[in-house]
Coordinates of C-alpha atoms in Angstrom, one line a residue:
M1 CA 9.7 8.6 -64.0
K2 CA 11.0 5.9 -61.6
R3 CA 13.0 8.5 -59.6
L4 CA 9.8 10.6 -59.3
L5 CA 7.8 7.6 -58.0
A6 CA 10.5 6.8 -55.6
L7 CA 10.7 10.3 -54.3
L8 CA 6.9 10.4 -53.9
S9 CA 7.0 7.1 -52.0
V10 CA 9.6 8.5 -49.6
L11 CA 7.6 11.6 -49.0
A12 CA 4.5 9.6 -48.4
L13 CA 6.2 7.4 -45.9
S14 CA 7.7 10.5 -44.2
G15 CA 4.2 12.0 -44.0
M16 CA 2.8 8.8 -42.5
C17 CA 5.5 8.8 -39.9
S18 CA 4.8 12.4 -39.1
L19 CA 1.1 11.7 -38.7
A20 CA 1.9 8.7 -36.4
L21 CA 4.1 10.8 -34.2
A22 CA 1.6 13.6 -34.2
A23 CA -1.1 11.1 -33.2
E24 CA 0.7 10.4 -30.0
P25 CA -0.6 12.5 -27.1
S26 CA 1.4 15.3 -25.6
K27 CA -0.6 14.7 -22.3
I28 CA -2.3 11.7 -20.8
K29 CA -4.7 11.3 -17.9
V30 CA -4.4 8.8 -15.1
G31 CA -7.1 8.1 -12.6
I32 CA -6.8 8.5 -8.9
L33 CA -9.9 6.9 -7.3
L34 CA -10.1 7.0 -3.5
P35 CA -12.6 7.2 -0.6
L36 CA -12.1 10.8 0.1
T37 CA -15.2 10.9 2.3
G38 CA -16.3 8.3 4.9
T39 CA -14.4 6.0 7.3
F40 CA -11.2 5.9 5.3
A41 CA -11.0 9.6 4.3
A42 CA -8.0 10.5 6.4
V43 CA -5.9 7.6 5.0
A44 CA -7.3 8.2 1.4
E45 CA -6.1 11.9 1.6
T46 CA -2.5 10.7 2.2
Q47 CA -2.9 8.2 -0.8
K48 CA -4.0 11.1 -3.0
E49 CA -1.0 13.1 -1.9
G50 CA 1.4 10.3 -2.8
A51 CA -0.2 9.8 -6.2
L52 CA -0.1 13.5 -7.1
L53 CA 3.5 13.7 -5.9
A54 CA 4.4 11.0 -8.4
V55 CA 2.7 12.9 -11.2
D56 CA 4.6 16.0 -10.1
V57 CA 8.0 14.2 -10.2
V58 CA 7.3 13.0 -13.8
N59 CA 6.1 16.4 -15.0
K60 CA 9.0 18.3 -13.5
R61 CA 11.5 16.2 -15.5
G62 CA 9.6 17.1 -18.6
G63 CA 7.1 14.3 -18.8
L64 CA 7.2 10.6 -19.7
N65 CA 9.9 9.5 -22.2
M66 CA 7.8 8.0 -25.0
P67 CA 8.6 7.3 -28.7
G68 CA 6.9 10.4 -29.9
G69 CA 8.5 12.7 -27.4
K70 CA 7.8 13.9 -23.9
V71 CA 4.3 13.2 -22.6
M72 CA 2.9 15.2 -19.6
V73 CA 0.6 13.5 -17.0
E74 CA -2.6 14.8 -15.5
G75 CA -4.0 13.1 -12.4
I76 CA -7.8 12.9 -12.4
V77 CA -9.1 12.6 -8.8
A78 CA -12.5 11.1 -7.9
D79 CA -14.2 9.9 -4.7
D80 CA -15.3 6.3 -4.6
E81 CA -16.8 6.8 -1.1
A82 CA -15.7 3.2 -0.2
K83 CA -18.9 2.0 -1.9
Q84 CA -19.1 -0.7 -4.6
D85 CA -21.7 1.0 -6.8
V86 CA -20.1 4.4 -6.6
G87 CA -16.6 3.2 -7.1
V88 CA -17.5 1.1 -10.1
R89 CA -19.5 3.9 -11.7
R90 CA -16.7 6.4 -11.3
Y91 CA -14.1 3.9 -12.5
R92 CA -16.2 3.5 -15.7
Y93 CA -16.4 7.2 -16.1
M94 CA -12.7 7.5 -15.9
V95 CA -12.3 4.9 -18.6
S96 CA -14.8 6.8 -20.8
E97 CA -12.6 9.9 -20.3
G98 CA -9.7 8.1 -21.8
V99 CA -7.4 7.5 -18.8
K100 CA -4.3 5.4 -19.6
G101 CA -4.1 3.9 -16.1
V102 CA -5.9 3.9 -12.8
G103 CA -4.8 3.5 -9.2
G104 CA -6.5 3.9 -5.8
Q105 CA -8.7 2.2 -3.3
T106 CA -8.4 2.0 0.5
W107 CA -11.3 -0.4 0.8
A108 CA -10.1 -3.8 -0.5
P109 CA -13.5 -5.2 -1.7
L110 CA -13.8 -2.3 -4.2
A111 CA -10.2 -3.0 -5.4
Y112 CA -11.3 -6.6 -6.0
A113 CA -14.3 -5.5 -8.0
I114 CA -12.3 -3.2 -10.2
N115 CA -9.7 -5.9 -10.7
A116 CA -12.5 -8.1 -12.0
M117 CA -13.5 -5.4 -14.5
V118 CA -9.8 -5.0 -15.6
S119 CA -9.7 -8.8 -16.2
K120 CA -12.4 -8.3 -18.9
E121 CA -11.3 -5.0 -20.2
P122 CA -7.5 -4.6 -19.6
M123 CA -6.3 -1.4 -18.0
P124 CA -3.0 -0.7 -16.1
Y125 CA -4.5 -0.9 -12.6
F126 CA -2.5 -0.2 -9.4
P127 CA -4.5 -0.7 -6.2
V128 CA -2.9 1.2 -3.4
C129 CA -4.6 -0.7 -0.6
V130 CA -3.9 -4.0 1.1
M131 CA -5.9 -6.4 -1.1
A132 CA -7.5 -9.6 0.2
K133 CA -5.3 -12.7 -0.2
E134 CA -7.9 -14.2 -2.5
A135 CA -7.4 -11.5 -5.0
F136 CA -3.8 -12.7 -5.7
Q137 CA -4.9 -16.2 -6.6
K138 CA -4.0 -17.4 -10.1
G139 CA -6.9 -16.7 -12.5
K140 CA -8.4 -14.0 -10.2
L141 CA -5.8 -11.3 -10.5
A142 CA -5.9 -9.4 -13.8
D143 CA -2.8 -9.5 -16.0
S144 CA -2.6 -5.7 -15.8
T145 CA -3.2 -5.4 -12.1
F146 CA -0.1 -4.7 -9.9
A147 CA -0.4 -4.3 -6.1
A148 CA 2.3 -2.2 -4.4
A149 CA 1.2 -3.6 -1.0
Y150 CA 0.7 -7.1 0.1
S151 CA -2.3 -8.9 1.5
P152 CA -3.5 -8.8 5.1
W153 CA -2.2 -12.4 5.5
S154 CA 1.3 -10.9 5.2
V155 CA 0.5 -8.2 7.7
G156 CA -0.6 -10.8 10.2
Y157 CA 2.3 -13.0 9.5
M158 CA 4.8 -10.1 9.9
A159 CA 3.1 -9.0 13.2
G160 CA 3.2 -12.5 14.6
Q161 CA 6.8 -13.1 13.5
A162 CA 8.0 -9.8 15.0
A163 CA 6.0 -10.4 18.3
I164 CA 7.5 -13.8 18.7
K165 CA 11.0 -13.6 17.3
T166 CA 11.9 -10.0 18.1
L167 CA 9.9 -9.4 21.3
G168 CA 10.0 -12.9 22.6
K169 CA 6.2 -13.3 23.1
K170 CA 4.6 -16.8 23.3
R171 CA 1.0 -16.3 24.3
I172 CA -1.1 -14.3 21.8
F173 CA -4.6 -12.9 21.9
F174 CA -5.7 -12.0 18.4
L175 CA -8.5 -9.6 17.7
A176 CA -9.7 -9.8 14.0
R177 CA -12.1 -7.6 12.0
A178 CA -15.0 -9.6 10.8
D179 CA -14.1 -9.5 7.1
S180 CA -11.3 -10.7 4.7
W181 CA -9.0 -8.0 6.2
G182 CA -9.3 -9.5 9.7
W183 CA -9.6 -13.2 8.7
D184 CA -6.5 -13.1 6.4
M185 CA -4.6 -11.3 9.1
R186 CA -5.6 -13.9 11.7
D187 CA -4.5 -16.7 9.4
G188 CA -1.1 -15.0 8.8
A189 CA -0.6 -14.6 12.6
T190 CA -1.6 -18.2 13.2
A191 CA 0.9 -19.4 10.6
A192 CA 3.7 -17.4 12.3
A193 CA 2.7 -18.7 15.7
K194 CA 2.8 -22.3 14.4
E195 CA 6.2 -21.7 12.7
Y196 CA 7.9 -20.0 15.6
G197 CA 6.4 -21.9 18.5
A198 CA 3.8 -19.6 20.0
E199 CA 0.2 -20.2 21.0
I200 CA -3.0 -18.3 20.2
V201 CA -4.6 -18.3 23.7
G202 CA -7.6 -16.1 22.8
Y203 CA -9.5 -14.9 19.7
D204 CA -12.3 -12.6 19.0
E205 CA -13.6 -10.5 16.0
V206 CA -15.6 -7.4 15.6
S207 CA -17.2 -5.6 12.6
L208 CA -15.7 -2.6 10.8
G209 CA -16.8 0.6 12.6
T210 CA -16.9 -0.8 16.1
S211 CA -16.4 2.0 18.6
D212 CA -16.9 0.2 22.0
F213 CA -14.3 -2.5 22.8
T214 CA -15.2 -2.9 26.5
T215 CA -16.4 -6.5 26.3
V216 CA -13.5 -7.5 24.0
L217 CA -10.9 -6.0 26.4
Q218 CA -12.4 -7.9 29.3
K219 CA -11.9 -11.1 27.3
V220 CA -8.3 -10.2 26.5
R221 CA -7.5 -9.5 30.2
A222 CA -9.1 -12.8 31.3
A223 CA -7.0 -14.8 28.7
K224 CA -3.7 -13.4 30.2
P225 CA -1.7 -13.3 27.0
D226 CA 1.7 -11.7 26.9
V227 CA 0.8 -9.9 23.7
F228 CA -2.5 -8.6 22.4
I229 CA -2.4 -8.3 18.5
A230 CA -5.2 -6.4 17.0
A231 CA -6.2 -6.1 13.3
Q232 CA -8.1 -2.8 13.7
F233 CA -7.2 0.0 11.3
A234 CA -7.9 3.7 10.9
A235 CA -10.6 5.1 13.2
D236 CA -11.3 1.6 14.6
A237 CA -7.6 1.4 15.7
V238 CA -7.7 4.8 17.3
A239 CA -10.8 3.8 19.4
L240 CA -9.3 0.5 20.4
L241 CA -5.9 1.8 21.4
K242 CA -7.5 4.7 23.4
Q243 CA -9.6 2.2 25.3
A244 CA -6.7 -0.2 25.9
H245 CA -4.8 2.7 27.4
Q246 CA -7.7 3.8 29.6
T247 CA -8.2 0.3 31.0
G248 CA -4.5 0.0 31.8
L249 CA -4.1 -3.1 29.6
G250 CA -0.6 -2.1 28.5
K251 CA 0.6 -2.6 32.0
E252 CA -0.3 -6.3 31.9
M253 CA 0.8 -7.2 28.4
T254 CA 2.3 -5.8 25.2
I255 CA -0.1 -4.0 22.9
F256 CA 0.5 -4.7 19.2
N257 CA -1.5 -3.0 16.5
A258 CA -0.8 -5.1 13.5
F259 CA -0.7 -2.4 10.9
I260 CA -0.4 1.3 11.7
T261 CA -0.1 4.7 10.0
N262 CA 1.0 8.1 11.2
V263 CA -2.7 9.2 10.8
V264 CA -3.7 6.6 13.5
A265 CA -0.8 7.6 15.8
K266 CA -1.7 11.3 15.5
G267 CA -5.2 10.4 16.6
L268 CA -4.0 9.1 19.9
P269 CA -2.8 11.0 23.0
P270 CA 0.9 10.4 23.3
E271 CA 0.2 8.5 26.5
A272 CA -1.9 6.0 24.6
L273 CA 0.7 5.5 21.9
E274 CA 3.6 5.0 24.3
G275 CA 4.9 1.4 24.1
V276 CA 2.5 0.2 21.4
Y277 CA 4.2 -1.9 18.8
A278 CA 3.1 -2.2 15.2
M279 CA 4.1 -3.0 11.7
H280 CA 4.5 0.1 9.5
Y281 CA 4.7 -0.1 5.7
F282 CA 7.0 2.9 5.7
Y283 CA 8.2 5.3 8.4
Y284 CA 9.9 8.5 7.2
D285 CA 12.8 8.4 9.8
L286 CA 14.8 5.3 9.1
A287 CA 18.1 6.8 10.4
S288 CA 18.5 4.0 12.9
L289 CA 18.2 1.3 10.3
P290 CA 21.4 -0.6 9.5
D291 CA 20.6 -0.4 5.8
K292 CA 22.0 3.1 5.2
E293 CA 21.1 3.1 1.5
V294 CA 17.5 2.7 2.3
A295 CA 17.7 5.2 5.1
K296 CA 19.1 7.7 2.5
S297 CA 16.4 6.9 0.0
A298 CA 13.7 7.4 2.7
R299 CA 15.2 10.7 3.7
E300 CA 15.3 12.0 0.1
F301 CA 11.7 10.9 -0.4
T302 CA 10.7 12.6 2.8
D303 CA 12.4 15.8 1.8
L304 CA 10.5 15.7 -1.5
Y305 CA 7.2 15.1 0.2
R306 CA 7.7 17.8 2.9
A307 CA 8.5 20.3 0.2
K308 CA 5.1 19.8 -1.3
Y309 CA 2.9 19.1 1.7
N310 CA 4.8 20.5 4.7
K311 CA 4.7 17.2 6.6
P312 CA 6.4 13.8 6.3
P313 CA 4.9 11.0 4.1
D314 CA 2.7 8.4 5.8
A315 CA 2.6 4.7 5.0
Y316 CA -0.3 4.8 2.5
A317 CA 1.1 7.9 0.8
T318 CA 4.2 5.9 0.1
I319 CA 2.2 2.9 -1.2
A320 CA 0.5 5.3 -3.7
Y321 CA 3.7 7.0 -4.7
I322 CA 5.5 3.6 -5.4
A323 CA 2.4 2.4 -7.3
Y324 CA 2.2 5.4 -9.6
M325 CA 6.0 5.6 -10.2
E326 CA 5.8 2.0 -11.2
M327 CA 2.9 2.7 -13.5
F328 CA 4.9 5.5 -15.2
R329 CA 8.0 3.2 -15.4
G330 CA 5.8 0.6 -17.1
F331 CA 4.7 3.1 -19.7
E332 CA 8.2 4.2 -20.5
A333 CA 9.7 0.7 -20.5
A334 CA 6.9 -0.6 -22.7
K335 CA 7.2 2.5 -24.9
S336 CA 3.4 2.2 -25.0
F337 CA 0.2 2.7 -23.0
D338 CA -1.1 -0.7 -24.1
P339 CA -1.9 -2.7 -20.9
Q340 CA -0.4 -6.0 -22.1
K341 CA 2.8 -4.3 -23.1
V342 CA 3.0 -2.4 -19.9
S343 CA 2.6 -5.6 -17.9
A344 CA 5.3 -7.4 -19.9
A345 CA 7.7 -4.5 -19.4
L346 CA 7.2 -4.5 -15.6
M347 CA 7.7 -8.3 -15.4
A348 CA 10.9 -8.1 -17.5
N349 CA 14.3 -8.5 -15.7
K350 CA 12.7 -10.8 -13.2
G351 CA 10.3 -8.0 -12.2
Q352 CA 13.0 -6.1 -10.3
F353 CA 12.7 -2.5 -9.5
N354 CA 13.9 0.0 -6.9
S355 CA 11.6 1.9 -4.6
V356 CA 11.9 4.7 -2.0
K357 CA 12.1 1.9 0.7
G358 CA 14.7 -0.2 -1.1
P359 CA 14.9 -3.1 -3.6
A360 CA 11.8 -4.9 -4.7
L361 CA 10.4 -7.1 -7.4
W362 CA 7.1 -8.0 -8.9
R363 CA 6.3 -11.7 -8.3
A364 CA 4.3 -13.9 -10.6
D365 CA 1.1 -12.9 -8.6
H366 CA 1.9 -9.2 -9.3
S367 CA 2.5 -8.6 -5.6
A368 CA 5.5 -6.5 -4.7
E369 CA 8.1 -8.4 -2.8
F370 CA 10.2 -5.9 -0.8
Q371 CA 13.5 -6.4 1.0
H372 CA 11.9 -4.2 3.7
A373 CA 8.3 -5.2 3.5
A374 CA 7.4 -3.5 6.8
F375 CA 9.2 -1.9 9.7
L376 CA 8.6 -2.9 13.3
V377 CA 8.0 0.3 15.3
K378 CA 7.4 1.2 18.9
G379 CA 5.2 4.2 19.9
K380 CA 6.8 7.1 21.6
G381 CA 5.3 8.7 24.7
P382 CA 5.0 12.4 25.7
K383 CA 8.5 12.6 27.1
E384 CA 10.1 11.1 24.0
Q385 CA 8.3 13.0 21.2
K386 CA 10.5 15.9 20.1
N387 CA 7.9 17.3 17.6
E388 CA 4.4 16.5 16.4
W389 CA 5.6 13.9 13.8
D390 CA 8.1 12.2 16.2
L391 CA 5.8 9.2 16.7
F392 CA 7.8 6.0 16.6
T393 CA 11.2 4.4 17.2
V394 CA 12.1 1.9 14.4
V395 CA 13.1 -1.4 16.0
G396 CA 13.8 -3.3 12.8
S397 CA 12.3 -4.6 9.6
V398 CA 11.1 -7.8 7.9
G399 CA 10.8 -8.7 4.3
G400 CA 11.6 -11.0 1.4
E401 CA 9.6 -13.8 0.0
S402 CA 9.1 -15.5 3.3
V403 CA 6.6 -13.0 4.5
L404 CA 4.3 -13.5 1.5
P405 CA 2.0 -16.5 0.9
T406 CA 3.8 -19.1 -1.2
L407 CA 3.1 -18.9 -5.0
K408 CA 2.1 -22.5 -4.8
S409 CA -0.6 -21.8 -2.2
L410 CA -2.0 -19.2 -4.6
G411 CA -2.1 -21.7 -7.6
Y412 CA 1.1 -20.7 -9.4

């Protein structure tokens, strides 16, 4: 009788284990929420491509390695229209559909709003935009939010550092955007100027969507700086750089667009791109970089991207790819889709991970600290460009903890 009871017990336990394994999904959904219409549409399209490529990479190797076996991934794409109400509503819909993680946003205020929701109802959330510095403050960043890009403060700091240290500029005119993107960038550039002995000789700010920069450019010319650093992005940057070229400003000073993408560069006549300096989160051709391991990694990623999209990856596509690959690594390392377990797994081993642009780590503020945070690039003119994507010369790179706000300043 005892043997019979023992056998029944073993069978019952075996059945329970089988049921537990069977309960694990063979496929999961992850959300890809981006402004596919409106001001940021062109950049958002590249972010979508980067996210979907990460999904492809995981599925082509058979899926995620989870305790119950391989789990395939489906990317659910939705348009947040860069509007708070639309984005929040569509995020909630994704959650109701059972997604295991969400990434996205090009417009930082929406990323901040979703982060606040994630703080109350945890979800692995990977914003793929440049979030406001405020979002990284202790107590404001959700435990399960991880940002594969830094804040605009870092962009401004890196631009200022490169302009002063590498290009030897001492007199800066800074044009901000009248929001957290522009103000954070201004503060970063000001910090770099103070640290490296340069002077902000002029300052102005304009709202998002400005198309006529005539008055601003007159102020810039009158201030006689040796470098004009502008915070404008996407369509705003295209308009500004075209007008700077048309007015011949580049003959009087160095033009430095703080943060650029290939989408912006492609929107310019080669004559207007020529000689323009900028910081680039990722440029596909890093062959001239002394770090040959990173150059090799970038080339392999570029080949992978080209095979799917027939073009090289842009900066924001790379941010999205890194973010989703880290989301998937978090699932596998945690052996779970539970947000707290995923967060703990990503922060293990001092938060270290490797990316397509080299070594990185997750800091206490869940900001990614890269050895190569951004690349200093110089625009090529019509005589230098060998093909439609031959847009920049890579001058160098900056990175490490020094280009990020100190953890102490963020309350850690």
